[in-house]
mmCIF file of C-alpha atoms in Angstrom:
data_model
loop_
_atom_site.group_PDB
_atom_site.id
_atom_site.type_symbol
_atom_site.label_atom_id
_atom_site.label_comp_id
_atom_site.label_asym_id
_atom_site.label_seq_id
_atom_site.Cartn_x
_atom_site.Cartn_y
_atom_site.Cartn_z
ATOM 1 C CA MET A 1 1.203 42.784 1.718
ATOM 2 C CA MET A 2 -0.136 39.234 2.126
ATOM 3 C CA THR A 3 -3.691 40.069 3.122
ATOM 4 C CA ASP A 4 -4.963 40.271 -0.469
ATOM 5 C CA MET A 5 -3.330 37.084 -1.703
ATOM 6 C CA LYS A 6 -4.769 33.591 -1.864
ATOM 7 C CA LYS A 7 -2.379 30.888 -3.018
ATOM 8 C CA ALA A 8 -4.223 28.114 -4.823
ATOM 9 C CA GLY A 9 -3.036 25.252 -7.002
ATOM 10 C CA PHE A 10 0.259 23.567 -6.179
ATOM 11 C CA PRO A 11 3.107 25.809 -5.048
ATOM 12 C CA ASP A 12 6.682 24.800 -5.759
ATOM 13 C CA ARG A 13 8.053 24.430 -2.284
ATOM 14 C CA ALA A 14 11.530 24.962 -0.840
ATOM 15 C CA PRO A 15 11.673 24.180 2.899
ATOM 16 C CA TRP A 16 13.852 27.168 3.657
ATOM 17 C CA ALA A 17 11.435 29.444 1.813
ATOM 18 C CA LEU A 18 8.159 28.294 3.351
ATOM 19 C CA CYS A 19 9.597 28.084 6.847
ATOM 20 C CA ALA A 20 11.297 31.443 6.500
ATOM 21 C CA LEU A 21 7.762 32.746 6.082
ATOM 22 C CA LEU A 22 6.591 30.909 9.170
ATOM 23 C CA LEU A 23 9.552 31.834 11.341
ATOM 24 C CA GLY A 24 9.479 35.390 10.052
ATOM 25 C CA VAL A 25 5.968 35.775 11.405
ATOM 26 C CA LEU A 26 6.948 34.249 14.713
ATOM 27 C CA ALA A 27 10.124 36.273 15.094
ATOM 28 C CA THR A 28 8.980 39.614 13.758
ATOM 29 C CA GLY A 29 11.744 41.790 12.430
ATOM 30 C CA CYS A 30 14.586 39.453 13.394
ATOM 31 C CA GLU A 31 15.652 38.840 9.812
ATOM 32 C CA PRO A 32 15.247 40.617 6.451
ATOM 33 C CA GLU A 33 12.262 39.475 4.398
ATOM 34 C CA CYS A 34 14.541 38.403 1.569
ATOM 35 C CA VAL A 35 18.185 38.225 0.573
ATOM 36 C CA ASP A 36 17.714 37.300 -3.087
ATOM 37 C CA GLN A 37 14.873 36.466 -5.473
ATOM 38 C CA PHE A 38 14.586 32.879 -4.247
ATOM 39 C CA ASP A 39 13.444 34.057 -0.813
ATOM 40 C CA CYS A 40 10.368 35.658 -2.393
ATOM 41 C CA ALA A 41 9.222 32.350 -3.925
ATOM 42 C CA ARG A 42 7.285 31.608 -0.727
ATOM 43 C CA LEU A 43 4.818 34.381 -1.551
ATOM 44 C CA GLY A 44 3.634 32.832 -4.798
ATOM 45 C CA SER A 45 2.135 35.231 -7.326
ATOM 46 C CA PRO A 46 0.957 38.768 -6.440
ATOM 47 C CA GLY A 47 -1.429 38.787 -9.389
ATOM 48 C CA VAL A 48 -1.775 38.321 -13.121
ATOM 49 C CA ASP A 49 1.397 39.151 -15.077
ATOM 50 C CA LYS A 50 3.265 40.062 -11.880
ATOM 51 C CA ARG A 51 5.941 38.519 -9.680
ATOM 52 C CA TYR A 52 7.775 39.344 -6.487
ATOM 53 C CA VAL A 53 11.381 40.572 -6.646
ATOM 54 C CA CYS A 54 13.768 41.243 -3.792
ATOM 55 C CA GLU A 55 14.557 44.954 -3.443
ATOM 56 C CA SER A 56 16.228 46.403 -0.323
ATOM 57 C CA ASN A 57 15.464 43.161 1.562
ATOM 58 C CA GLN A 58 11.750 43.424 0.769
ATOM 59 C CA CYS A 59 9.644 41.306 -1.620
ATOM 60 C CA VAL A 60 8.076 43.823 -4.002
ATOM 61 C CA PRO A 61 5.510 43.048 -6.763
ATOM 62 C CA ARG A 62 6.756 43.893 -10.254
ATOM 63 C CA ASP A 63 5.487 43.281 -13.794
ATOM 64 C CA ILE A 64 6.691 40.080 -15.458
ATOM 65 C CA PRO A 65 8.753 40.703 -18.609
ATOM 66 C CA SER A 66 6.756 40.176 -21.788
ATOM 67 C CA THR A 67 9.153 37.472 -23.054
ATOM 68 C CA PRO A 68 8.198 34.146 -21.407
ATOM 69 C CA VAL A 69 10.824 32.078 -19.659
ATOM 70 C CA PRO A 70 11.065 28.428 -20.840
ATOM 71 C CA ASP A 71 10.247 26.121 -17.935
ATOM 72 C CA GLY A 72 11.648 22.620 -17.946
ATOM 73 C CA GLY A 73 10.301 21.527 -14.569
ATOM 74 C CA THR A 74 7.080 21.524 -12.670
ATOM 75 C CA SER A 75 5.517 24.938 -12.275
ATOM 76 C CA ALA A 76 3.123 26.513 -9.836
ATOM 77 C CA ASP A 77 0.298 25.931 -12.299
ATOM 78 C CA ALA A 78 1.387 22.424 -13.306
ATOM 79 C CA GLY A 79 -1.689 20.991 -11.649
ATOM 80 C CA THR A 80 -4.107 23.334 -13.364
ATOM 81 C CA ASP A 81 -3.392 23.044 -17.075
ATOM 82 C CA ALA A 82 -5.641 20.777 -19.094
ATOM 83 C CA GLY A 83 -2.711 18.984 -20.662
ATOM 84 C CA THR A 84 -3.435 20.421 -24.097
ATOM 85 C CA ASP A 85 -0.145 22.245 -24.408
ATOM 86 C CA ALA A 86 1.614 19.808 -22.067
ATOM 87 C CA GLY A 87 3.484 22.734 -20.569
ATOM 88 C CA THR A 88 6.371 22.308 -22.967
ATOM 89 C CA ASP A 89 8.630 24.925 -24.431
ATOM 90 C CA ALA A 90 7.140 26.079 -27.715
ATOM 91 C CA GLY A 91 10.541 27.161 -28.954
ATOM 92 C CA THR A 92 13.740 25.195 -29.044
ATOM 93 C CA ASP A 93 15.939 23.517 -26.488
ATOM 94 C CA ALA A 94 19.623 23.171 -27.364
ATOM 95 C CA GLY A 95 18.693 23.538 -31.024
ATOM 96 C CA ILE A 96 15.847 20.991 -30.831
ATOM 97 C CA THR A 97 12.229 21.916 -31.461
ATOM 98 C CA CYS A 98 10.118 20.067 -28.903
ATOM 99 C CA ALA A 99 7.247 19.607 -31.342
ATOM 100 C CA SER A 100 9.459 17.605 -33.704
ATOM 101 C CA ALA A 101 11.871 15.989 -31.222
ATOM 102 C CA PRO A 102 11.566 12.205 -30.747
ATOM 103 C CA HIS A 103 9.474 11.389 -27.652
ATOM 104 C CA ASP A 104 9.256 7.973 -26.014
ATOM 105 C CA ALA A 105 5.624 6.980 -25.457
ATOM 106 C CA LYS A 106 6.190 6.698 -21.709
ATOM 107 C CA LEU A 107 9.141 8.895 -20.779
ATOM 108 C CA GLY A 108 9.128 11.514 -23.497
ATOM 109 C CA THR A 109 12.688 12.889 -23.651
ATOM 110 C CA LEU A 110 13.583 11.831 -20.096
ATOM 111 C CA GLN A 111 16.626 9.574 -19.902
ATOM 112 C CA LEU A 112 16.242 6.478 -17.711
ATOM 113 C CA GLN A 113 19.513 5.174 -16.298
ATOM 114 C CA ALA A 114 20.885 1.642 -16.160
ATOM 115 C CA GLY A 115 19.366 -0.500 -13.420
ATOM 116 C CA PHE A 116 15.811 0.787 -13.884
ATOM 117 C CA THR A 117 12.985 0.122 -16.282
ATOM 118 C CA ALA A 118 9.704 1.803 -17.205
ATOM 119 C CA ALA A 119 6.694 -0.513 -16.877
ATOM 120 C CA GLU A 120 3.068 0.365 -17.595
ATOM 121 C CA SER A 121 1.750 3.903 -17.803
ATOM 122 C CA ALA A 122 -1.663 5.521 -17.343
ATOM 123 C CA PRO A 123 -3.149 8.977 -17.992
ATOM 124 C CA LEU A 124 -2.672 11.571 -15.256
ATOM 125 C CA PRO A 125 -5.923 13.553 -15.020
ATOM 126 C CA ALA A 126 -5.740 17.309 -15.460
ATOM 127 C CA GLY A 127 -5.617 19.221 -12.201
ATOM 128 C CA ILE A 128 -4.008 16.437 -10.153
ATOM 129 C CA GLY A 129 -0.766 17.624 -8.544
ATOM 130 C CA ALA A 130 -0.130 14.876 -5.968
ATOM 131 C CA ILE A 131 -1.239 11.277 -5.543
ATOM 132 C CA ALA A 132 -1.380 8.695 -2.764
ATOM 133 C CA PRO A 133 -1.972 4.961 -3.294
ATOM 134 C CA LEU A 134 -3.576 2.628 -0.746
ATOM 135 C CA THR A 135 -1.237 -0.313 -1.244
ATOM 136 C CA ARG A 136 -2.824 -3.048 0.880
ATOM 137 C CA SER A 137 -4.310 -4.581 -2.259
ATOM 138 C CA ALA A 138 -2.829 -6.130 -5.385
ATOM 139 C CA THR A 139 -4.779 -3.453 -7.275
ATOM 140 C CA PRO A 140 -3.943 -0.313 -5.266
ATOM 141 C CA ALA A 141 -6.611 2.380 -5.084
ATOM 142 C CA LEU A 142 -5.246 5.826 -5.930
ATOM 143 C CA TYR A 143 -6.359 9.194 -4.598
ATOM 144 C CA GLY A 144 -5.400 12.568 -5.977
ATOM 145 C CA LEU A 145 -5.004 16.134 -4.746
ATOM 146 C CA ASN A 146 -6.691 18.457 -7.217
ATOM 147 C CA SER A 147 -6.009 22.120 -7.897
ATOM 148 C CA ASP A 148 -9.593 22.911 -6.869
ATOM 149 C CA GLU A 149 -8.441 22.172 -3.281
ATOM 150 C CA SER A 150 -10.217 18.809 -2.998
ATOM 151 C CA ILE A 151 -9.340 15.125 -2.711
ATOM 152 C CA TYR A 152 -10.533 12.841 -5.527
ATOM 153 C CA ALA A 153 -10.677 9.091 -6.122
ATOM 154 C CA LEU A 154 -8.667 8.058 -9.184
ATOM 155 C CA GLY A 155 -9.627 4.390 -9.525
ATOM 156 C CA THR A 156 -7.123 1.549 -9.136
ATOM 157 C CA TRP A 157 -3.720 1.268 -10.719
ATOM 158 C CA PRO A 158 -3.349 1.194 -13.685
ATOM 159 C CA ASN A 159 -7.037 1.819 -14.409
ATOM 160 C CA ILE A 160 -6.952 5.549 -13.669
ATOM 161 C CA VAL A 161 -10.213 7.449 -14.064
ATOM 162 C CA ALA A 162 -10.769 11.192 -14.082
ATOM 163 C CA SER A 163 -13.429 11.486 -11.369
ATOM 164 C CA THR A 164 -15.553 14.619 -11.424
ATOM 165 C CA THR A 165 -16.825 14.255 -7.852
ATOM 166 C CA PRO A 166 -14.694 15.741 -5.056
ATOM 167 C CA LEU A 167 -14.560 13.550 -1.972
ATOM 168 C CA TYR A 168 -13.455 16.070 0.635
ATOM 169 C CA PRO A 169 -12.339 19.724 0.637
ATOM 170 C CA ILE A 170 -8.796 20.314 1.823
ATOM 171 C CA VAL A 171 -9.620 23.682 3.381
ATOM 172 C CA ALA A 172 -11.899 23.670 6.439
ATOM 173 C CA PRO A 173 -15.122 25.701 6.110
ATOM 174 C CA ALA A 174 -13.921 28.313 8.628
ATOM 175 C CA ASP A 175 -10.830 29.026 6.500
ATOM 176 C CA GLN A 176 -12.447 29.159 3.057
ATOM 177 C CA GLY A 177 -12.207 32.947 2.818
ATOM 178 C CA ALA A 178 -8.704 33.236 4.269
ATOM 179 C CA THR A 179 -5.321 33.624 2.604
ATOM 180 C CA ARG A 180 -3.903 30.122 2.426
ATOM 181 C CA PHE A 181 -1.011 28.118 1.020
ATOM 182 C CA LEU A 182 -1.600 24.503 0.003
ATOM 183 C CA SER A 183 1.239 22.293 1.175
ATOM 184 C CA GLY A 184 1.122 20.141 -1.974
ATOM 185 C CA PHE A 185 1.449 16.669 -0.399
ATOM 186 C CA LEU A 186 -1.021 13.785 -0.253
ATOM 187 C CA ALA A 187 -0.328 10.840 2.054
ATOM 188 C CA SER A 188 -2.122 7.725 3.269
ATOM 189 C CA ASP A 189 -1.964 5.576 6.407
ATOM 190 C CA GLY A 190 -3.614 2.722 4.506
ATOM 191 C CA VAL A 191 -7.186 3.787 5.354
ATOM 192 C CA ARG A 192 -7.132 7.590 5.381
ATOM 193 C CA VAL A 193 -5.578 10.172 3.097
ATOM 194 C CA THR A 194 -4.423 13.603 4.212
ATOM 195 C CA ALA A 195 -3.482 16.924 2.653
ATOM 196 C CA GLY A 196 -2.677 20.223 4.348
ATOM 197 C CA TYR A 197 -2.485 23.981 4.135
ATOM 198 C CA THR A 198 -1.043 26.918 6.064
ATOM 199 C CA LEU A 199 -2.681 30.290 6.718
ATOM 200 C CA ALA A 200 -0.994 33.686 6.651
ATOM 201 C CA ASP A 201 -0.961 33.784 10.465
ATOM 202 C CA VAL A 202 1.161 30.572 10.484
ATOM 203 C CA SER A 203 -1.662 28.344 11.694
ATOM 204 C CA GLY A 204 -2.793 25.498 9.452
ATOM 205 C CA LYS A 205 -4.743 22.282 9.235
ATOM 206 C CA LEU A 206 -4.637 18.762 7.884
ATOM 207 C CA ALA A 207 -7.719 17.498 6.064
ATOM 208 C CA ILE A 208 -8.072 13.791 6.882
ATOM 209 C CA TYR A 209 -10.411 11.845 4.621
ATOM 210 C CA ASP A 210 -11.465 8.382 5.812
ATOM 211 C CA THR A 211 -11.882 6.147 2.735
ATOM 212 C CA SER A 212 -13.768 3.446 4.662
ATOM 213 C CA SER A 213 -16.020 5.765 6.703
ATOM 214 C CA PRO A 214 -16.268 9.137 4.917
ATOM 215 C CA GLY A 215 -18.465 10.519 7.679
ATOM 216 C CA ALA A 216 -15.532 10.192 10.068
ATOM 217 C CA SER A 217 -13.399 12.564 7.975
ATOM 218 C CA THR A 218 -12.130 15.555 9.892
ATOM 219 C CA TYR A 219 -9.633 18.427 10.210
ATOM 220 C CA VAL A 220 -6.711 18.581 12.640
ATOM 221 C CA SER A 221 -4.672 21.669 13.476
ATOM 222 C CA SER A 222 -1.063 21.498 12.304
ATOM 223 C CA THR A 223 1.088 24.619 12.216
ATOM 224 C CA GLY A 224 3.241 24.909 9.107
ATOM 225 C CA ASN A 225 2.626 21.368 7.847
ATOM 226 C CA TYR A 226 5.146 20.783 5.074
ATOM 227 C CA SER A 227 5.374 17.073 4.211
ATOM 228 C CA VAL A 228 3.708 13.920 5.512
ATOM 229 C CA VAL A 229 4.012 10.153 5.195
ATOM 230 C CA GLY A 230 1.618 7.582 6.582
ATOM 231 C CA VAL A 231 2.267 4.305 8.392
ATOM 232 C CA GLU A 232 -0.335 1.922 9.751
ATOM 233 C CA GLY A 233 -2.145 3.798 12.499
ATOM 234 C CA ALA A 234 -0.323 7.134 12.194
ATOM 235 C CA PHE A 235 0.665 10.065 10.032
ATOM 236 C CA LEU A 236 4.239 11.328 10.445
ATOM 237 C CA ILE A 237 4.224 15.070 9.889
ATOM 238 C CA ASN A 238 7.126 17.399 9.142
ATOM 239 C CA SER A 239 5.846 20.667 10.584
ATOM 240 C CA LEU A 240 6.029 23.194 13.410
ATOM 241 C CA ASN A 241 3.315 21.613 15.528
ATOM 242 C CA ILE A 242 0.399 19.209 15.731
ATOM 243 C CA GLU A 243 -2.867 19.483 17.633
ATOM 244 C CA GLY A 244 -2.372 18.522 21.279
ATOM 245 C CA VAL A 245 1.323 19.480 21.438
ATOM 246 C CA SER A 246 2.340 22.874 22.818
ATOM 247 C CA GLY A 247 5.008 25.136 21.342
ATOM 248 C CA SER A 248 6.113 25.728 17.764
ATOM 249 C CA THR A 249 9.346 24.022 16.720
ATOM 250 C CA PRO A 250 10.433 22.342 13.461
ATOM 251 C CA ALA A 251 10.255 18.611 14.157
ATOM 252 C CA ILE A 252 8.580 15.367 13.143
ATOM 253 C CA TYR A 253 5.173 15.075 14.783
ATOM 254 C CA ALA A 254 2.938 12.003 14.809
ATOM 255 C CA LEU A 255 -0.830 11.932 14.627
ATOM 256 C CA LYS A 256 -1.993 8.555 15.920
ATOM 257 C CA THR A 257 -5.094 7.476 14.001
ATOM 258 C CA GLY A 258 -5.723 4.100 15.629
ATOM 259 C CA SER A 259 -8.467 5.498 17.867
ATOM 260 C CA THR A 260 -10.515 8.671 18.163
ATOM 261 C CA PRO A 261 -9.956 11.386 18.999
ATOM 262 C CA PHE A 262 -6.645 11.294 17.168
ATOM 263 C CA GLN A 263 -3.622 11.864 19.394
ATOM 264 C CA GLY A 264 -0.709 14.148 18.519
ATOM 265 C CA THR A 265 2.814 13.725 19.817
ATOM 266 C CA THR A 266 6.399 14.762 19.038
ATOM 267 C CA LEU A 267 8.079 11.844 17.256
ATOM 268 C CA ALA A 268 11.551 13.086 16.301
ATOM 269 C CA THR A 269 13.606 16.173 17.047
ATOM 270 C CA PHE A 270 16.083 17.809 14.693
ATOM 271 C CA PRO A 271 19.671 18.822 15.446
ATOM 272 C CA ALA A 272 19.926 22.158 17.220
ATOM 273 C CA ALA A 273 21.150 23.951 14.097
ATOM 274 C CA ALA A 274 18.106 22.912 12.039
ATOM 275 C CA ARG A 275 15.698 25.819 11.659
ATOM 276 C CA PHE A 276 13.354 24.739 8.874
ATOM 277 C CA SER A 277 11.102 21.823 7.981
ATOM 278 C CA GLY A 278 12.007 19.409 5.195
ATOM 279 C CA TYR A 279 10.890 16.267 3.394
ATOM 280 C CA ASN A 280 9.574 12.942 4.671
ATOM 281 C CA ALA A 281 9.558 9.636 2.784
ATOM 282 C CA LEU A 282 8.910 5.976 3.560
ATOM 283 C CA ALA A 283 10.759 3.018 2.002
ATOM 284 C CA SER A 284 8.936 -0.247 1.350
ATOM 285 C CA ASN A 285 10.869 -1.941 4.186
ATOM 286 C CA GLY A 286 9.448 0.602 6.633
ATOM 287 C CA ILE A 287 12.558 2.770 6.966
ATOM 288 C CA ALA A 288 11.481 6.400 7.298
ATOM 289 C CA ALA A 289 13.363 9.370 5.899
ATOM 290 C CA PHE A 290 12.999 12.455 8.105
ATOM 291 C CA GLY A 291 14.312 15.711 6.683
ATOM 292 C CA TYR A 292 15.016 19.268 7.695
ATOM 293 C CA ALA A 293 16.736 22.292 6.225
ATOM 294 C CA GLU A 294 19.332 24.745 7.422
ATOM 295 C CA GLY A 295 20.267 27.599 5.134
ATOM 296 C CA TYR A 296 19.878 26.302 1.589
ATOM 297 C CA ASN A 297 20.789 22.693 2.385
ATOM 298 C CA ASN A 298 18.301 19.888 2.884
ATOM 299 C CA TYR A 299 19.273 16.967 5.108
ATOM 300 C CA LEU A 300 17.711 13.498 5.188
ATOM 301 C CA HIS A 301 18.112 10.967 8.023
ATOM 302 C CA ALA A 302 17.093 7.298 7.992
ATOM 303 C CA VAL A 303 15.133 5.849 10.925
ATOM 304 C CA ALA A 304 14.388 2.144 11.329
ATOM 305 C CA PRO A 305 10.726 1.161 11.831
ATOM 306 C CA ALA A 306 11.551 -0.479 15.163
ATOM 307 C CA THR A 307 12.940 2.839 16.365
ATOM 308 C CA TYR A 308 10.014 5.083 15.458
ATOM 309 C CA THR A 309 7.294 2.544 16.315
ATOM 310 C CA ALA A 310 8.801 2.162 19.801
ATOM 311 C CA ALA A 311 8.726 5.937 20.183
ATOM 312 C CA LEU A 312 5.122 6.014 18.930
ATOM 313 C CA SER A 313 4.074 3.406 21.500
ATOM 314 C CA ALA A 314 5.924 5.009 24.392
ATOM 315 C CA GLY A 315 5.093 8.615 23.521
ATOM 316 C CA THR A 316 8.790 9.483 23.379
ATOM 317 C CA SER A 317 10.805 11.149 20.611
ATOM 318 C CA VAL A 318 13.750 10.082 18.477
ATOM 319 C CA ASN A 319 16.844 12.277 18.364
ATOM 320 C CA LEU A 320 18.122 12.482 14.796
ATOM 321 C CA THR A 321 21.686 13.116 15.962
ATOM 322 C CA GLY A 322 22.090 9.497 17.101
ATOM 323 C CA ALA A 323 24.262 6.878 15.412
ATOM 324 C CA ASP A 324 21.200 4.760 14.632
ATOM 325 C CA THR A 325 19.586 7.571 12.609
ATOM 326 C CA PRO A 326 22.262 8.191 9.947
ATOM 327 C CA GLU A 327 22.239 11.193 7.657
ATOM 328 C CA PHE A 328 22.084 9.702 4.172
ATOM 329 C CA PHE A 329 21.714 12.764 1.954
ATOM 330 C CA LYS A 330 22.604 16.430 2.069
ATOM 331 C CA SER A 331 22.295 18.905 -0.786
ATOM 332 C CA ASP A 332 21.052 22.353 -1.735
ATOM 333 C CA ASP A 333 19.132 21.024 -4.755
ATOM 334 C CA VAL A 334 16.491 18.763 -3.183
ATOM 335 C CA LEU A 335 12.987 19.276 -4.580
ATOM 336 C CA GLY A 336 11.272 16.231 -3.082
ATOM 337 C CA ALA A 337 11.643 12.696 -1.736
ATOM 338 C CA SER A 338 9.603 9.499 -2.191
ATOM 339 C CA GLY A 339 9.965 5.889 -1.182
ATOM 340 C CA PHE A 340 11.257 3.674 -3.996
ATOM 341 C CA GLY A 341 11.412 0.056 -2.877
ATOM 342 C CA ALA A 342 13.958 -0.435 -0.107
ATOM 343 C CA GLY A 343 15.272 3.062 -0.549
ATOM 344 C CA VAL A 344 14.386 6.685 -1.177
ATOM 345 C CA ALA A 345 14.163 8.476 -4.522
ATOM 346 C CA ILE A 346 15.283 12.104 -4.318
ATOM 347 C CA LEU A 347 14.120 14.644 -6.879
ATOM 348 C CA ARG A 348 16.909 17.119 -7.572
ATOM 349 C CA GLY A 349 16.922 20.434 -9.397
ATOM 350 C CA PHE A 350 16.620 24.148 -8.750
ATOM 351 C CA TYR A 351 14.143 27.007 -8.584
ATOM 352 C CA ASP A 352 13.847 29.326 -11.533
ATOM 353 C CA GLY A 353 15.078 32.828 -10.761
ATOM 354 C CA GLU A 354 12.443 34.487 -12.927
ATOM 355 C CA ASN A 355 9.127 32.764 -12.219
ATOM 356 C CA TYR A 356 10.188 30.649 -9.199
ATOM 357 C CA SER A 357 8.996 27.377 -10.676
ATOM 358 C CA ALA A 358 10.815 24.190 -9.761
ATOM 359 C CA ARG A 359 13.017 22.731 -12.480
ATOM 360 C CA PRO A 360 13.755 19.063 -11.751
ATOM 361 C CA ARG A 361 16.967 17.908 -13.342
ATOM 362 C CA SER A 362 17.406 14.352 -12.073
ATOM 363 C CA ILE A 363 16.288 11.617 -9.704
ATOM 364 C CA VAL A 364 18.703 9.609 -7.600
ATOM 365 C CA ARG A 365 17.914 6.651 -5.352
ATOM 366 C CA VAL A 366 19.647 5.851 -2.064
ATOM 367 C CA PRO A 367 19.256 2.186 -0.993
ATOM 368 C CA LEU A 368 18.449 1.700 2.716
ATOM 369 C CA THR A 369 18.561 -1.689 4.458
ATOM 370 C CA LEU A 370 17.992 -2.908 8.002
ATOM 371 C CA THR A 371 20.595 -4.655 10.103
ATOM 372 C CA GLY A 372 21.633 -5.206 13.713
ATOM 373 C CA SER A 373 19.845 -6.718 16.663
ATOM 374 C CA GLY A 374 16.128 -6.210 16.250
ATOM 375 C CA ASN A 375 16.688 -4.500 12.877
ATOM 376 C CA THR A 376 17.210 -1.175 14.629
ATOM 377 C CA ALA A 377 20.218 -0.096 12.552
ATOM 378 C CA VAL A 378 20.150 1.236 8.984
ATOM 379 C CA VAL A 379 22.804 0.600 6.351
ATOM 380 C CA VAL A 380 23.023 3.357 3.754
ATOM 381 C CA GLY A 381 23.912 2.274 0.226
ATOM 382 C CA THR A 382 25.540 4.253 -2.555
ATOM 383 C CA ALA A 383 23.320 6.769 -4.308
ATOM 384 C CA GLU A 384 22.455 5.591 -7.819
ATOM 385 C CA PRO A 385 21.174 7.697 -10.734
ATOM 386 C CA VAL A 386 17.626 6.859 -11.799
ATOM 387 C CA LEU A 387 16.657 9.442 -14.386
ATOM 388 C CA ASP A 388 17.891 12.633 -16.034
ATOM 389 C CA VAL A 389 15.821 15.495 -17.436
ATOM 390 C CA ALA A 390 17.599 16.051 -20.730
ATOM 391 C CA ASP A 391 15.773 19.182 -21.924
ATOM 392 C CA SER A 392 12.719 21.356 -21.385
ATOM 393 C CA CYS A 393 10.510 19.233 -23.656
ATOM 394 C CA THR A 394 9.427 16.825 -20.897
ATOM 395 C CA ARG A 395 8.613 17.685 -17.288
ATOM 396 C CA VAL A 396 8.626 15.634 -14.123
ATOM 397 C CA VAL A 397 5.488 16.817 -12.313
ATOM 398 C CA LEU A 398 5.352 14.424 -9.337
ATOM 399 C CA THR A 399 6.699 11.261 -7.747
ATOM 400 C CA ALA A 400 4.943 8.806 -5.426
ATOM 401 C CA PRO A 401 5.725 5.347 -4.040
ATOM 402 C CA LEU A 402 3.779 2.318 -5.278
ATOM 403 C CA GLY A 403 4.818 -0.797 -3.374
ATOM 404 C CA GLU A 404 8.345 -1.623 -4.524
ATOM 405 C CA ASP A 405 8.099 0.816 -7.405
ATOM 406 C CA LEU A 406 7.955 4.538 -8.084
ATOM 407 C CA LEU A 407 5.161 6.363 -9.886
ATOM 408 C CA LEU A 408 6.509 9.194 -12.017
ATOM 409 C CA GLY A 409 4.286 12.012 -13.238
ATOM 410 C CA VAL A 410 5.347 13.068 -16.746
ATOM 411 C CA GLN A 411 4.136 15.953 -18.898
ATOM 412 C CA ASP A 412 5.098 16.741 -22.497
ATOM 413 C CA LYS A 413 3.597 17.372 -25.928
ATOM 414 C CA ASN A 414 1.723 14.065 -25.667
ATOM 415 C CA GLY A 415 -0.055 15.051 -22.461
ATOM 416 C CA ARG A 416 0.153 14.047 -18.780
ATOM 417 C CA ARG A 417 0.681 10.503 -17.572
ATOM 418 C CA LEU A 418 1.909 8.347 -14.725
ATOM 419 C CA VAL A 419 4.735 5.918 -15.436
ATOM 420 C CA ARG A 420 5.654 3.037 -13.146
ATOM 421 C CA LEU A 421 9.428 2.805 -12.658
ATOM 422 C CA GLN A 422 10.916 -0.434 -11.387
ATOM 423 C CA LEU A 423 14.296 -1.730 -10.316
ATOM 424 C CA ARG A 424 15.662 -3.858 -13.107
ATOM 425 C CA THR A 425 15.964 -7.507 -12.032
ATOM 426 C CA GLN A 426 19.457 -8.868 -12.309
#
């Protein structure tokens, strides 16, 4: 069924869905292909005007009803529209016509909560579905993941430019004709940026573009790569494997980039019950969030930089069941996670039952601080609301860390833009 399908653009990703695909291939016939319509989201689209539905535990292609479904969140084609229609609902939302509803110049109809403020904004070029800033400068250079499966330079914040020259293809030449699923992330270790994809046979690769020496750019095998964050000298990869490590198990893997050839190692292991990959994030104080999924719940654990850097140096792994790696969030509505100052911003929402697009509904931030001897312990603060999606007139299309702040991708009748959110000073 999958041999004729190529998934391009930016898929809306649920860890349990993507990894059910991966584990289903590895453990043939152990589980039904689907239980409900959400399980079929991993397959993307079977073709124009069609969708997969779950019938008798099988994902079957069916015609999409002629009446469109309003979509208030990011969609699988959110990175491909030209911004002309802004992806908004042409009808009404709770009695409000989006075309005539009041829209803030930065946030549209999104509702920012107390304690946060919206600073400058900049246009978000059409086709860009994920961004990664190199933040070692006061004017951070930004790179973008485009729906044409390439990495682009986007200028420096806030002077965003719509480059027309791809820097590096995400998909390796040997895989260009194969069925593939873009992972949708873009991450940087301060010098390099990486994006990934998975093939139908579960194998996959990371494309690693070197911004200082483009000729040193390369591809590294990574089975089921799902989310990645970068620290100085390494990428921390939430996947089933990394080149140089045997086996295939959901875990956090590290790719050390300080010397060539790059070295892969297992960095953190999940609790025994965890079966699926999840989300990674990195706070500005270096605390890493490592996530996994079991059933429909996503879990996030906090790991101090002293803990994971020691494991990186020694070639050992961190056990996420320890007292020094506290679980700080658990929910069945996690759509993504990004560093936001000394904490992690969590995008919450659900997946549409008709067209399987993600519908973000809110962002919350969990403060994370270091304490203890050698700053090896993490104190988890109280989750605080950042933003609410009030209606379908304005979409949240991406989030990304920018120093102490959070870049928010917004799309509405006025187009696509990036907005810099900041903690309000007291």
